[in-house]
Amino acid sequence: MNVLIVEDERSLSHEIEIYLTKQSFNCDVAFTGKTAADKIHTNSYDFILLDLGLPDMDGLELLKDAKKSNSEASFIVITARGEVEDKITGLDLGADDYISKPFALAELQSRMQAILRRKHGLKNNTMSIHDFVMDIQNRTVIANGQSINLTKKEFDLLHYLGLHKNRVLTRMQLTEHIWGDVLEDDYDSNYIDVHVKNLRKKLAAHGSIDWFETVRGIGYRVNA
Amino acid sequence: MRLQIKFAIYNALSKALIIAAFGAALPIVVEKVVYNHIDKRLIARSERVLKIIQRGGINDIIAEQDCSFESYSILKEEFVAIRPILSTEKTPPVQIIKNEEWVIEGENMNHRIIRKPFIYDNQLYELNIGEGLSTIDQLKSTISKFSLYMMLGVVLLSIFIDLGFVRILLRPFNRIVTGKLQPTISPTSFNFTPVPSSTYEFNQLDHSINEMMQKIRDAFLIEKEFISNVSHELQTPISILQNRLENIILDEKVPEEVTFKLIESQKTLSRMSKIIKALLLISKIENDQYLKNESVKIVELLDEVLEEIEDRLQQRNIQLVKQFYDDLQYEPCNRTLMFTFFFNIINNAIKYNKEGGSIIVTTQKTETNFVVEIKDTGIGIEESQIKNIFDRFKRLNQSSAEGYGLGLPIVKTIAAFHHIEIKVESQLNEGTVFKLIF
């Protein structure tokens, strides 16, 4: 998977690159709109992560051009402005998703995987975690032929942990994934624990959940 | 009251006053003039009578000496009377003119009378010549009536003319007020086209308003840009730090104690980012950067919020009671903001509740409004502190619940944006009621 990171903040670009490289993506970076445009013309990418606030070019213009020359690529627009109009225009111009700064890298990766899933149709549409099979399309979990009734948040939680299996996800990463848009007034809330507790109870009724690990002081991990 | 009407009333009243004064003075003047004429006539007549007496003797007129004589016209409007004065009578021997009741054939009539003493044949006589005043009274009343009608007519006419004139005169002023100032919700939507006028003051006013608005608009745009820039400039470094921490935490070589500290640092960063987002949200609402063009069913939205917040209720073991008696299709509004509005209030009710407490959410139509009431059995707020709860960064209760102190300021801003009235009643250690009046 080839990824082009178009971001004028070198440090940020670098962190994204480190993370995605670890997740076996081939990363290329561009710090200006002009280099980005050149790279998009000459190479072919699966993903283009595009910061709208470029110093030399309007990000939305670049998006329009890039869509023509790299029509196979998936675009994720990154912005710090958080303007609704930007979001709508970006999506109108053919961006596949939109993410506002600051975001968790784990969240970025899950968005990329969601796009992949959509693009490749039904093939990758289930996820197995030991005895449990998640149907992503229909948002159901089946164990031993029995369907388990999960709430939306419980399903998202399990899915997110499954996507990042064998890695600890912190409570904050999980919280931001589940409540992304809700502007929270608490900074030390562990409501995520309530959902994990409920989720575990439901899953445990259908099989062993030894794989669902609590990492003390940090968060949770799904081992596979 | 409109300026135009005030002008018209003032003009009408001032005219009425002038005419009333004129109307009151007129009968007196008329009386003076008429009396003057009558008096001259009476004096002339009395002199003629005296001449006749001197020429022809009094006996032609009075049959016998010491007898009285009286003659009057058919309508008793005029009379001449001569009578001898007895020496015992004390009459001043001078001529006087005055109004007096004169009895003619048993009928009392008001007359203007000249009384003139004269001596004839060593006998003192008194000559009385009178003229009836009934016509004069009539004249006076006619003039009064005329002036009253005149006054009414002039006042009405002047109100009519003044309204029209003042309207034309004030047209540029009205254009400034109703065309420019009233429809302006935000300085960016202000209409800068000058209002043409031949009145110096209006031109000056229009010019000054335009100039001031221009300044406000510039400041407003600068602020808007500043907020956008600040949020951009701050969110980017936060983003870098957050992602860097994330990458370090992922590194398995990092010892556990360090990981804990990194996670704490991540929380601090997230707190910073959320404060920025909250401030940005408040200023964006205050700057009218949100659209207000959606429609929501209040009960549906409340249900959505309560579902979202269910885990918090569960965690603190708080019982929720829904009493949805009525619903309201609320429009125009901004759905996202309305969601945040209810979310923050109910979240507050959970945060400042007691473990195992309860929350009652009621929706009800009253005669004039739609009211949503959110009542908790929490720790309550001191009476004197209620007014402060909507202030930014004010945390009144240093309880276990922590927050940025921006939840209720956001609520207040959204309420102002939608013109929702909020009433807070609270009893320390008993609980708090938020009344939201739509």
Tab-separated table of N, CA and C in Angstrom, chain B residues 46-160:
chain	number	residue	atom	x	y	z
B	46	SER	N	-77.976	110.548	24.529
B	46	SER	CA	-78.331	111.303	25.730
B	46	SER	C	-78.167	112.798	25.484
B	47	GLU	N	-77.129	113.153	24.707
B	47	GLU	CA	-76.950	114.573	24.417
B	47	GLU	C	-78.090	115.112	23.552
B	48	ARG	N	-78.519	114.263	22.626
B	48	ARG	CA	-79.665	114.682	21.790
B	48	ARG	C	-80.915	114.896	22.628
B	49	VAL	N	-81.172	113.948	23.552
B	49	VAL	CA	-82.363	114.066	24.406
B	49	VAL	C	-82.282	115.367	25.231
B	50	LEU	N	-81.080	115.625	25.774
B	50	LEU	CA	-80.946	116.831	26.591
B	50	LEU	C	-81.172	118.102	25.759
B	51	LYS	N	-80.710	118.034	24.508
B	51	LYS	CA	-80.943	119.182	23.620
B	51	LYS	C	-82.422	119.404	23.393
B	52	ILE	N	-83.128	118.312	23.125
B	52	ILE	CA	-84.573	118.402	22.904
B	52	ILE	C	-85.226	119.032	24.127
B	53	ILE	N	-84.799	118.579	25.313
B	53	ILE	CA	-85.393	119.097	26.540
B	53	ILE	C	-85.102	120.597	26.674
B	54	GLN	N	-83.857	120.980	26.356
B	54	GLN	CA	-83.524	122.388	26.493
B	54	GLN	C	-84.321	123.259	25.521
B	55	ARG	N	-84.507	122.694	24.292
B	55	ARG	CA	-85.258	123.469	23.295
B	55	ARG	C	-86.742	123.529	23.603
B	56	GLY	N	-87.337	122.428	23.836
B	56	GLY	CA	-88.795	122.354	23.923
B	56	GLY	C	-89.312	122.244	25.332
B	57	GLY	N	-88.463	122.202	26.280
B	57	GLY	CA	-88.939	122.061	27.656
B	57	GLY	C	-89.279	120.643	27.990
B	58	ILE	N	-89.268	120.406	29.211
B	58	ILE	CA	-89.453	119.023	29.633
B	58	ILE	C	-90.912	118.637	29.623
B	59	ASN	N	-91.745	119.673	29.566
B	59	ASN	CA	-93.165	119.366	29.659
B	59	ASN	C	-93.690	118.648	28.433
B	60	ASP	N	-92.995	118.849	27.320
B	60	ASP	CA	-93.406	118.109	26.129
B	60	ASP	C	-93.258	116.613	26.353
B	61	ILE	N	-92.327	116.321	27.184
B	61	ILE	CA	-92.052	114.901	27.383
B	61	ILE	C	-92.780	114.381	28.619
B	62	ILE	N	-92.648	115.073	29.648
B	62	ILE	CA	-93.318	114.628	30.863
B	62	ILE	C	-94.595	115.464	31.031
B	63	ALA	N	-95.661	114.805	31.180
B	63	ALA	CA	-96.948	115.480	31.235
B	63	ALA	C	-97.009	116.445	32.425
B	64	GLU	N	-96.602	115.917	33.559
B	64	GLU	CA	-96.642	116.765	34.738
B	64	GLU	C	-95.283	116.745	35.385
B	65	GLN	N	-95.064	117.831	36.099
B	65	GLN	CA	-93.788	117.839	36.814
B	65	GLN	C	-93.792	116.783	37.896
B	66	ASP	N	-92.621	116.389	38.197
B	66	ASP	CA	-92.424	115.352	39.230
B	66	ASP	C	-92.933	113.986	38.789
B	67	CYS	N	-93.160	113.908	37.490
B	67	CYS	CA	-93.595	112.589	36.997
B	67	CYS	C	-92.467	111.892	36.217
B	68	SER	N	-92.560	110.613	36.149
B	68	SER	CA	-91.529	109.885	35.389
B	68	SER	C	-91.972	109.680	33.960
B	69	PHE	N	-91.022	109.474	33.097
B	69	PHE	CA	-91.340	109.162	31.694
B	69	PHE	C	-90.520	107.929	31.272
B	70	GLU	N	-91.173	107.127	30.503
B	70	GLU	CA	-90.439	105.934	30.019
B	70	GLU	C	-90.918	105.591	28.625
B	71	SER	N	-90.034	105.348	27.712
B	71	SER	CA	-90.430	104.962	26.363
B	71	SER	C	-89.483	103.868	25.878
B	72	TYR	N	-90.068	102.877	25.202
B	72	TYR	CA	-89.189	101.803	24.724
B	72	TYR	C	-89.673	101.269	23.399
B	73	SER	N	-88.780	100.628	22.709
B	73	SER	CA	-89.162	100.064	21.417
B	73	SER	C	-89.945	98.778	21.654
B	74	ILE	N	-90.562	98.286	20.569
B	74	ILE	CA	-91.467	97.145	20.720
B	74	ILE	C	-90.756	95.940	21.317
B	75	LEU	N	-89.547	95.741	20.875
B	75	LEU	CA	-88.847	94.533	21.324
B	75	LEU	C	-88.070	94.769	22.612
B	76	LYS	N	-88.254	95.889	23.169
B	76	LYS	CA	-87.637	96.269	24.440
B	76	LYS	C	-86.112	96.239	24.370
B	77	GLU	N	-85.674	96.526	23.148
B	77	GLU	CA	-84.231	96.517	22.977
B	77	GLU	C	-83.655	97.869	23.362
B	78	GLU	N	-84.459	98.873	23.249
B	78	GLU	CA	-83.999	100.218	23.575
B	78	GLU	C	-85.042	100.905	24.447
B	79	PHE	N	-84.571	101.741	25.300
B	79	PHE	CA	-85.546	102.557	26.064
B	79	PHE	C	-84.931	103.887	26.451
B	80	VAL	N	-85.792	104.842	26.718
B	80	VAL	CA	-85.382	106.140	27.269
B	80	VAL	C	-86.259	106.377	28.488
B	81	ALA	N	-85.660	106.739	29.585
B	81	ALA	CA	-86.450	106.976	30.792
B	81	ALA	C	-85.934	108.242	31.475
B	82	ILE	N	-86.882	109.089	31.929
B	82	ILE	CA	-86.497	110.282	32.687
B	82	ILE	C	-87.306	110.255	33.961
B	83	ARG	N	-86.632	110.484	35.034
B	83	ARG	CA	-87.406	110.574	36.276
B	83	ARG	C	-86.776	111.634	37.163
B	84	PRO	N	-87.633	112.300	37.899
B	84	PRO	CA	-87.103	113.309	38.821
B	84	PRO	C	-86.412	112.624	39.995
B	85	ILE	N	-85.421	113.270	40.510
B	85	ILE	CA	-84.747	112.708	41.671
B	85	ILE	C	-85.148	113.516	42.889
B	86	LEU	N	-85.587	112.791	43.864
B	86	LEU	CA	-86.001	113.469	45.091
B	86	LEU	C	-84.753	113.896	45.844
B	87	SER	N	-84.853	114.941	46.540
B	87	SER	CA	-83.661	115.465	47.211
B	87	SER	C	-83.136	114.508	48.266
B	88	THR	N	-84.009	113.651	48.724
B	88	THR	CA	-83.565	112.705	49.751
B	88	THR	C	-82.655	111.621	49.164
B	89	GLU	N	-82.811	111.390	47.873
B	89	GLU	CA	-81.998	110.326	47.238
B	89	GLU	C	-80.557	110.772	47.119
B	90	LYS	N	-79.698	109.832	47.366
B	90	LYS	CA	-78.277	110.188	47.268
B	90	LYS	C	-77.728	109.593	45.979
B	91	THR	N	-77.828	110.409	44.951
B	91	THR	CA	-77.279	109.917	43.701
B	91	THR	C	-76.109	110.810	43.331
B	92	PRO	N	-75.040	110.253	43.002
B	92	PRO	CA	-73.906	111.086	42.627
B	92	PRO	C	-74.235	111.838	41.345
B	93	PRO	N	-74.018	113.137	41.311
B	93	PRO	CA	-74.411	113.898	40.138
B	93	PRO	C	-73.396	113.778	39.009
B	94	VAL	N	-73.086	112.514	38.650
B	94	VAL	CA	-72.163	112.327	37.508
B	94	VAL	C	-72.745	111.316	36.542
B	95	GLN	N	-72.200	111.325	35.370
B	95	GLN	CA	-72.708	110.399	34.345
B	95	GLN	C	-72.027	109.038	34.511
B	96	ILE	N	-72.810	107.976	34.514
B	96	ILE	CA	-72.196	106.641	34.557
B	96	ILE	C	-72.780	105.759	33.463
B	97	ILE	N	-71.960	104.820	33.026
B	97	ILE	CA	-72.441	103.845	32.043
B	97	ILE	C	-72.170	102.472	32.621
B	98	LYS	N	-73.180	101.641	32.665
B	98	LYS	CA	-72.938	100.299	33.200
B	98	LYS	C	-74.001	99.322	32.706
B	99	ASN	N	-73.784	98.075	32.971
B	99	ASN	CA	-74.772	97.048	32.624
B	99	ASN	C	-75.716	96.894	33.803
B	100	GLU	N	-76.977	96.791	33.455
B	100	GLU	CA	-77.926	96.697	34.562
B	100	GLU	C	-79.170	95.976	34.080
B	101	GLU	N	-79.833	95.344	35.024
B	101	GLU	CA	-81.130	94.750	34.711
B	101	GLU	C	-82.163	95.862	34.761
B	102	TRP	N	-82.933	95.953	33.764
B	102	TRP	CA	-83.976	97.000	33.743
B	102	TRP	C	-85.311	96.300	33.603
B	103	VAL	N	-86.243	96.726	34.442
B	103	VAL	CA	-87.545	96.062	34.393
B	103	VAL	C	-88.459	96.826	33.455
B	104	ILE	N	-88.856	96.148	32.385
B	104	ILE	CA	-89.792	96.779	31.460
B	104	ILE	C	-91.020	95.903	31.412
B	105	GLU	N	-92.116	96.459	31.769
B	105	GLU	CA	-93.401	95.743	31.825
B	105	GLU	C	-93.258	94.424	32.551
B	106	GLY	N	-92.619	94.507	33.677
B	106	GLY	CA	-92.463	93.321	34.530
B	106	GLY	C	-91.473	92.299	34.007
B	107	GLU	N	-90.724	92.716	32.977
B	107	GLU	CA	-89.778	91.751	32.411
B	107	GLU	C	-88.364	92.244	32.662
B	108	ASN	N	-87.530	91.367	33.269
B	108	ASN	CA	-86.152	91.769	33.547
B	108	ASN	C	-85.303	91.598	32.304
B	109	MET	N	-84.651	92.639	31.878
B	109	MET	CA	-83.775	92.504	30.716
B	109	MET	C	-82.463	93.195	30.976
B	110	ASN	N	-81.390	92.557	30.505
B	110	ASN	CA	-80.069	93.107	30.698
B	110	ASN	C	-79.838	94.218	29.680
B	111	HIS	N	-79.428	95.356	30.137
B	111	HIS	CA	-79.178	96.482	29.249
B	111	HIS	C	-77.857	97.145	29.568
B	112	ARG	N	-77.353	97.806	28.560
B	112	ARG	CA	-76.252	98.735	28.774
B	112	ARG	C	-76.924	100.076	28.972
B	113	ILE	N	-76.655	100.717	30.058
B	113	ILE	CA	-77.417	101.924	30.397
B	113	ILE	C	-76.481	103.102	30.629
B	114	ILE	N	-76.892	104.234	30.080
B	114	ILE	CA	-76.203	105.474	30.445
B	114	ILE	C	-77.112	106.224	31.417
B	115	ARG	N	-76.545	106.652	32.522
B	115	ARG	CA	-77.346	107.368	33.532
B	115	ARG	C	-76.716	108.734	33.682
B	116	LYS	N	-77.572	109.716	33.381
B	116	LYS	CA	-77.033	111.079	33.352
B	116	LYS	C	-77.953	111.995	34.169
B	117	PRO	N	-77.435	112.647	35.161
B	117	PRO	CA	-78.279	113.587	35.910
B	117	PRO	C	-78.307	114.959	35.190
B	118	PHE	N	-79.428	115.618	35.254
B	118	PHE	CA	-79.479	117.013	34.743
B	118	PHE	C	-80.515	117.827	35.554
B	119	ILE	N	-80.298	119.114	35.481
B	119	ILE	CA	-81.192	119.985	36.272
B	119	ILE	C	-82.058	120.756	35.298
B	120	TYR	N	-83.296	120.723	35.535
B	120	TYR	CA	-84.240	121.495	34.715
B	120	TYR	C	-85.248	122.108	35.655
B	121	ASP	N	-85.299	123.394	35.485
B	121	ASP	CA	-86.280	124.113	36.285
B	121	ASP	C	-86.086	123.849	37.773
B	122	ASN	N	-84.886	123.953	38.180
B	122	ASN	CA	-84.510	123.727	39.569
B	122	ASN	C	-84.867	122.351	40.119
B	123	GLN	N	-85.162	121.491	39.225
B	123	GLN	CA	-85.457	120.108	39.660
B	123	GLN	C	-84.378	119.177	39.091
B	124	LEU	N	-83.877	118.325	39.934
B	124	LEU	CA	-82.849	117.357	39.482
B	124	LEU	C	-83.527	116.138	38.862
B	125	TYR	N	-83.133	115.886	37.590
B	125	TYR	CA	-83.700	114.725	36.911
B	125	TYR	C	-82.601	113.712	36.614
B	126	GLU	N	-83.068	112.554	36.289
B	126	GLU	CA	-82.075	111.525	35.890
B	126	GLU	C	-82.518	110.936	34.567
B	127	LEU	N	-81.621	111.001	33.596
B	127	LEU	CA	-81.934	110.449	32.272
B	127	LEU	C	-81.280	109.071	32.147
B	128	ASN	N	-82.066	108.072	31.780
B	128	ASN	CA	-81.538	106.712	31.552
B	128	ASN	C	-81.802	106.310	30.126
B	129	ILE	N	-80.769	105.997	29.395
B	129	ILE	CA	-80.975	105.460	28.051
B	129	ILE	C	-80.317	104.080	28.013
B	130	GLY	N	-81.079	103.119	27.551
B	130	GLY	CA	-80.512	101.739	27.571
B	130	GLY	C	-80.564	101.063	26.220
B	131	GLU	N	-79.695	100.145	26.073
B	131	GLU	CA	-79.696	99.326	24.848
B	131	GLU	C	-79.544	97.863	25.260
B	132	GLY	N	-80.399	97.030	24.703
B	132	GLY	CA	-80.401	95.596	25.105
B	132	GLY	C	-79.084	94.890	24.761
B	133	LEU	N	-78.753	93.944	25.651
B	133	LEU	CA	-77.465	93.253	25.449
B	133	LEU	C	-77.606	91.841	24.874
B	134	SER	N	-78.898	91.420	24.653
B	134	SER	CA	-79.064	90.025	24.209
B	134	SER	C	-78.326	89.762	22.892
B	135	THR	N	-78.304	90.746	22.016
B	135	THR	CA	-77.603	90.536	20.744
B	135	THR	C	-76.097	90.409	20.958
B	136	ILE	N	-75.624	91.184	21.909
B	136	ILE	CA	-74.183	91.137	22.186
B	136	ILE	C	-73.788	89.745	22.690
B	137	ASP	N	-74.608	89.219	23.632
B	137	ASP	CA	-74.313	87.883	24.164
B	137	ASP	C	-74.281	86.857	23.046
B	138	GLN	N	-75.269	87.038	22.143
B	138	GLN	CA	-75.328	86.121	21.009
B	138	GLN	C	-74.051	86.188	20.174
B	139	LEU	N	-73.627	87.422	19.965
B	139	LEU	CA	-72.425	87.630	19.172
B	139	LEU	C	-71.224	86.932	19.823
B	140	LYS	N	-71.162	87.117	21.160
B	140	LYS	CA	-70.036	86.504	21.871
B	140	LYS	C	-70.034	84.983	21.733
B	141	SER	N	-71.198	84.404	21.907
B	141	SER	CA	-71.265	82.932	21.834
B	141	SER	C	-70.966	82.454	20.419
B	142	THR	N	-71.417	83.248	19.420
B	142	THR	CA	-71.132	82.870	18.040
B	142	THR	C	-69.628	82.882	17.786
B	143	ILE	N	-69.001	83.932	18.267
B	143	ILE	CA	-67.561	84.032	18.041
B	143	ILE	C	-66.824	82.886	18.745
B	144	SER	N	-67.261	82.554	20.002
B	144	SER	CA	-66.627	81.442	20.721
B	144	SER	C	-66.755	80.145	19.949
B	145	LYS	N	-67.972	79.891	19.488
B	145	LYS	CA	-68.213	78.648	18.741
B	145	LYS	C	-67.355	78.597	17.493
B	146	PHE	N	-67.351	79.741	16.819
B	146	PHE	CA	-66.587	79.807	15.579
B	146	PHE	C	-65.112	79.507	15.840
B	147	SER	N	-64.614	80.119	16.917
B	147	SER	CA	-63.191	79.913	17.170
B	147	SER	C	-62.922	78.466	17.588
B	148	LEU	N	-63.882	77.828	18.285
B	148	LEU	CA	-63.703	76.422	18.668
B	148	LEU	C	-63.620	75.523	17.434
B	149	TYR	N	-64.594	75.755	16.499
B	149	TYR	CA	-64.578	74.932	15.281
B	149	TYR	C	-63.301	75.159	14.488
B	150	MET	N	-62.953	76.428	14.449
B	150	MET	CA	-61.760	76.832	13.731
B	150	MET	C	-60.554	76.084	14.302
B	151	MET	N	-60.512	76.054	15.663
B	151	MET	CA	-59.397	75.422	16.341
B	151	MET	C	-59.331	73.944	15.978
B	152	LEU	N	-60.500	73.271	16.083
B	152	LEU	CA	-60.530	71.847	15.766
B	152	LEU	C	-60.062	71.597	14.343
B	153	GLY	N	-60.609	72.421	13.444
B	153	GLY	CA	-60.260	72.262	12.034
B	153	GLY	C	-58.766	72.441	11.808
B	154	VAL	N	-58.234	73.489	12.388
B	154	VAL	CA	-56.818	73.781	12.171
B	154	VAL	C	-55.948	72.673	12.766
B	155	VAL	N	-56.344	72.194	13.965
B	155	VAL	CA	-55.556	71.145	14.610
B	155	VAL	C	-55.549	69.882	13.748
B	156	LEU	N	-56.747	69.488	13.293
B	156	LEU	CA	-56.834	68.276	12.467
B	156	LEU	C	-55.999	68.428	11.198
B	157	LEU	N	-56.189	69.576	10.577
B	157	LEU	CA	-55.460	69.822	9.342
B	157	LEU	C	-53.954	69.793	9.600
B	158	SER	N	-53.572	70.374	10.723
B	158	SER	CA	-52.131	70.455	10.986
B	158	SER	C	-51.568	69.071	11.310
B	159	ILE	N	-52.350	68.235	12.016
B	159	ILE	CA	-51.880	66.872	12.278
B	159	ILE	C	-51.648	66.157	10.956
B	160	PHE	N	-52.631	66.329	10.088
B	160	PHE	CA	-52.569	65.671	8.795
B	160	PHE	C	-51.349	66.117	7.990
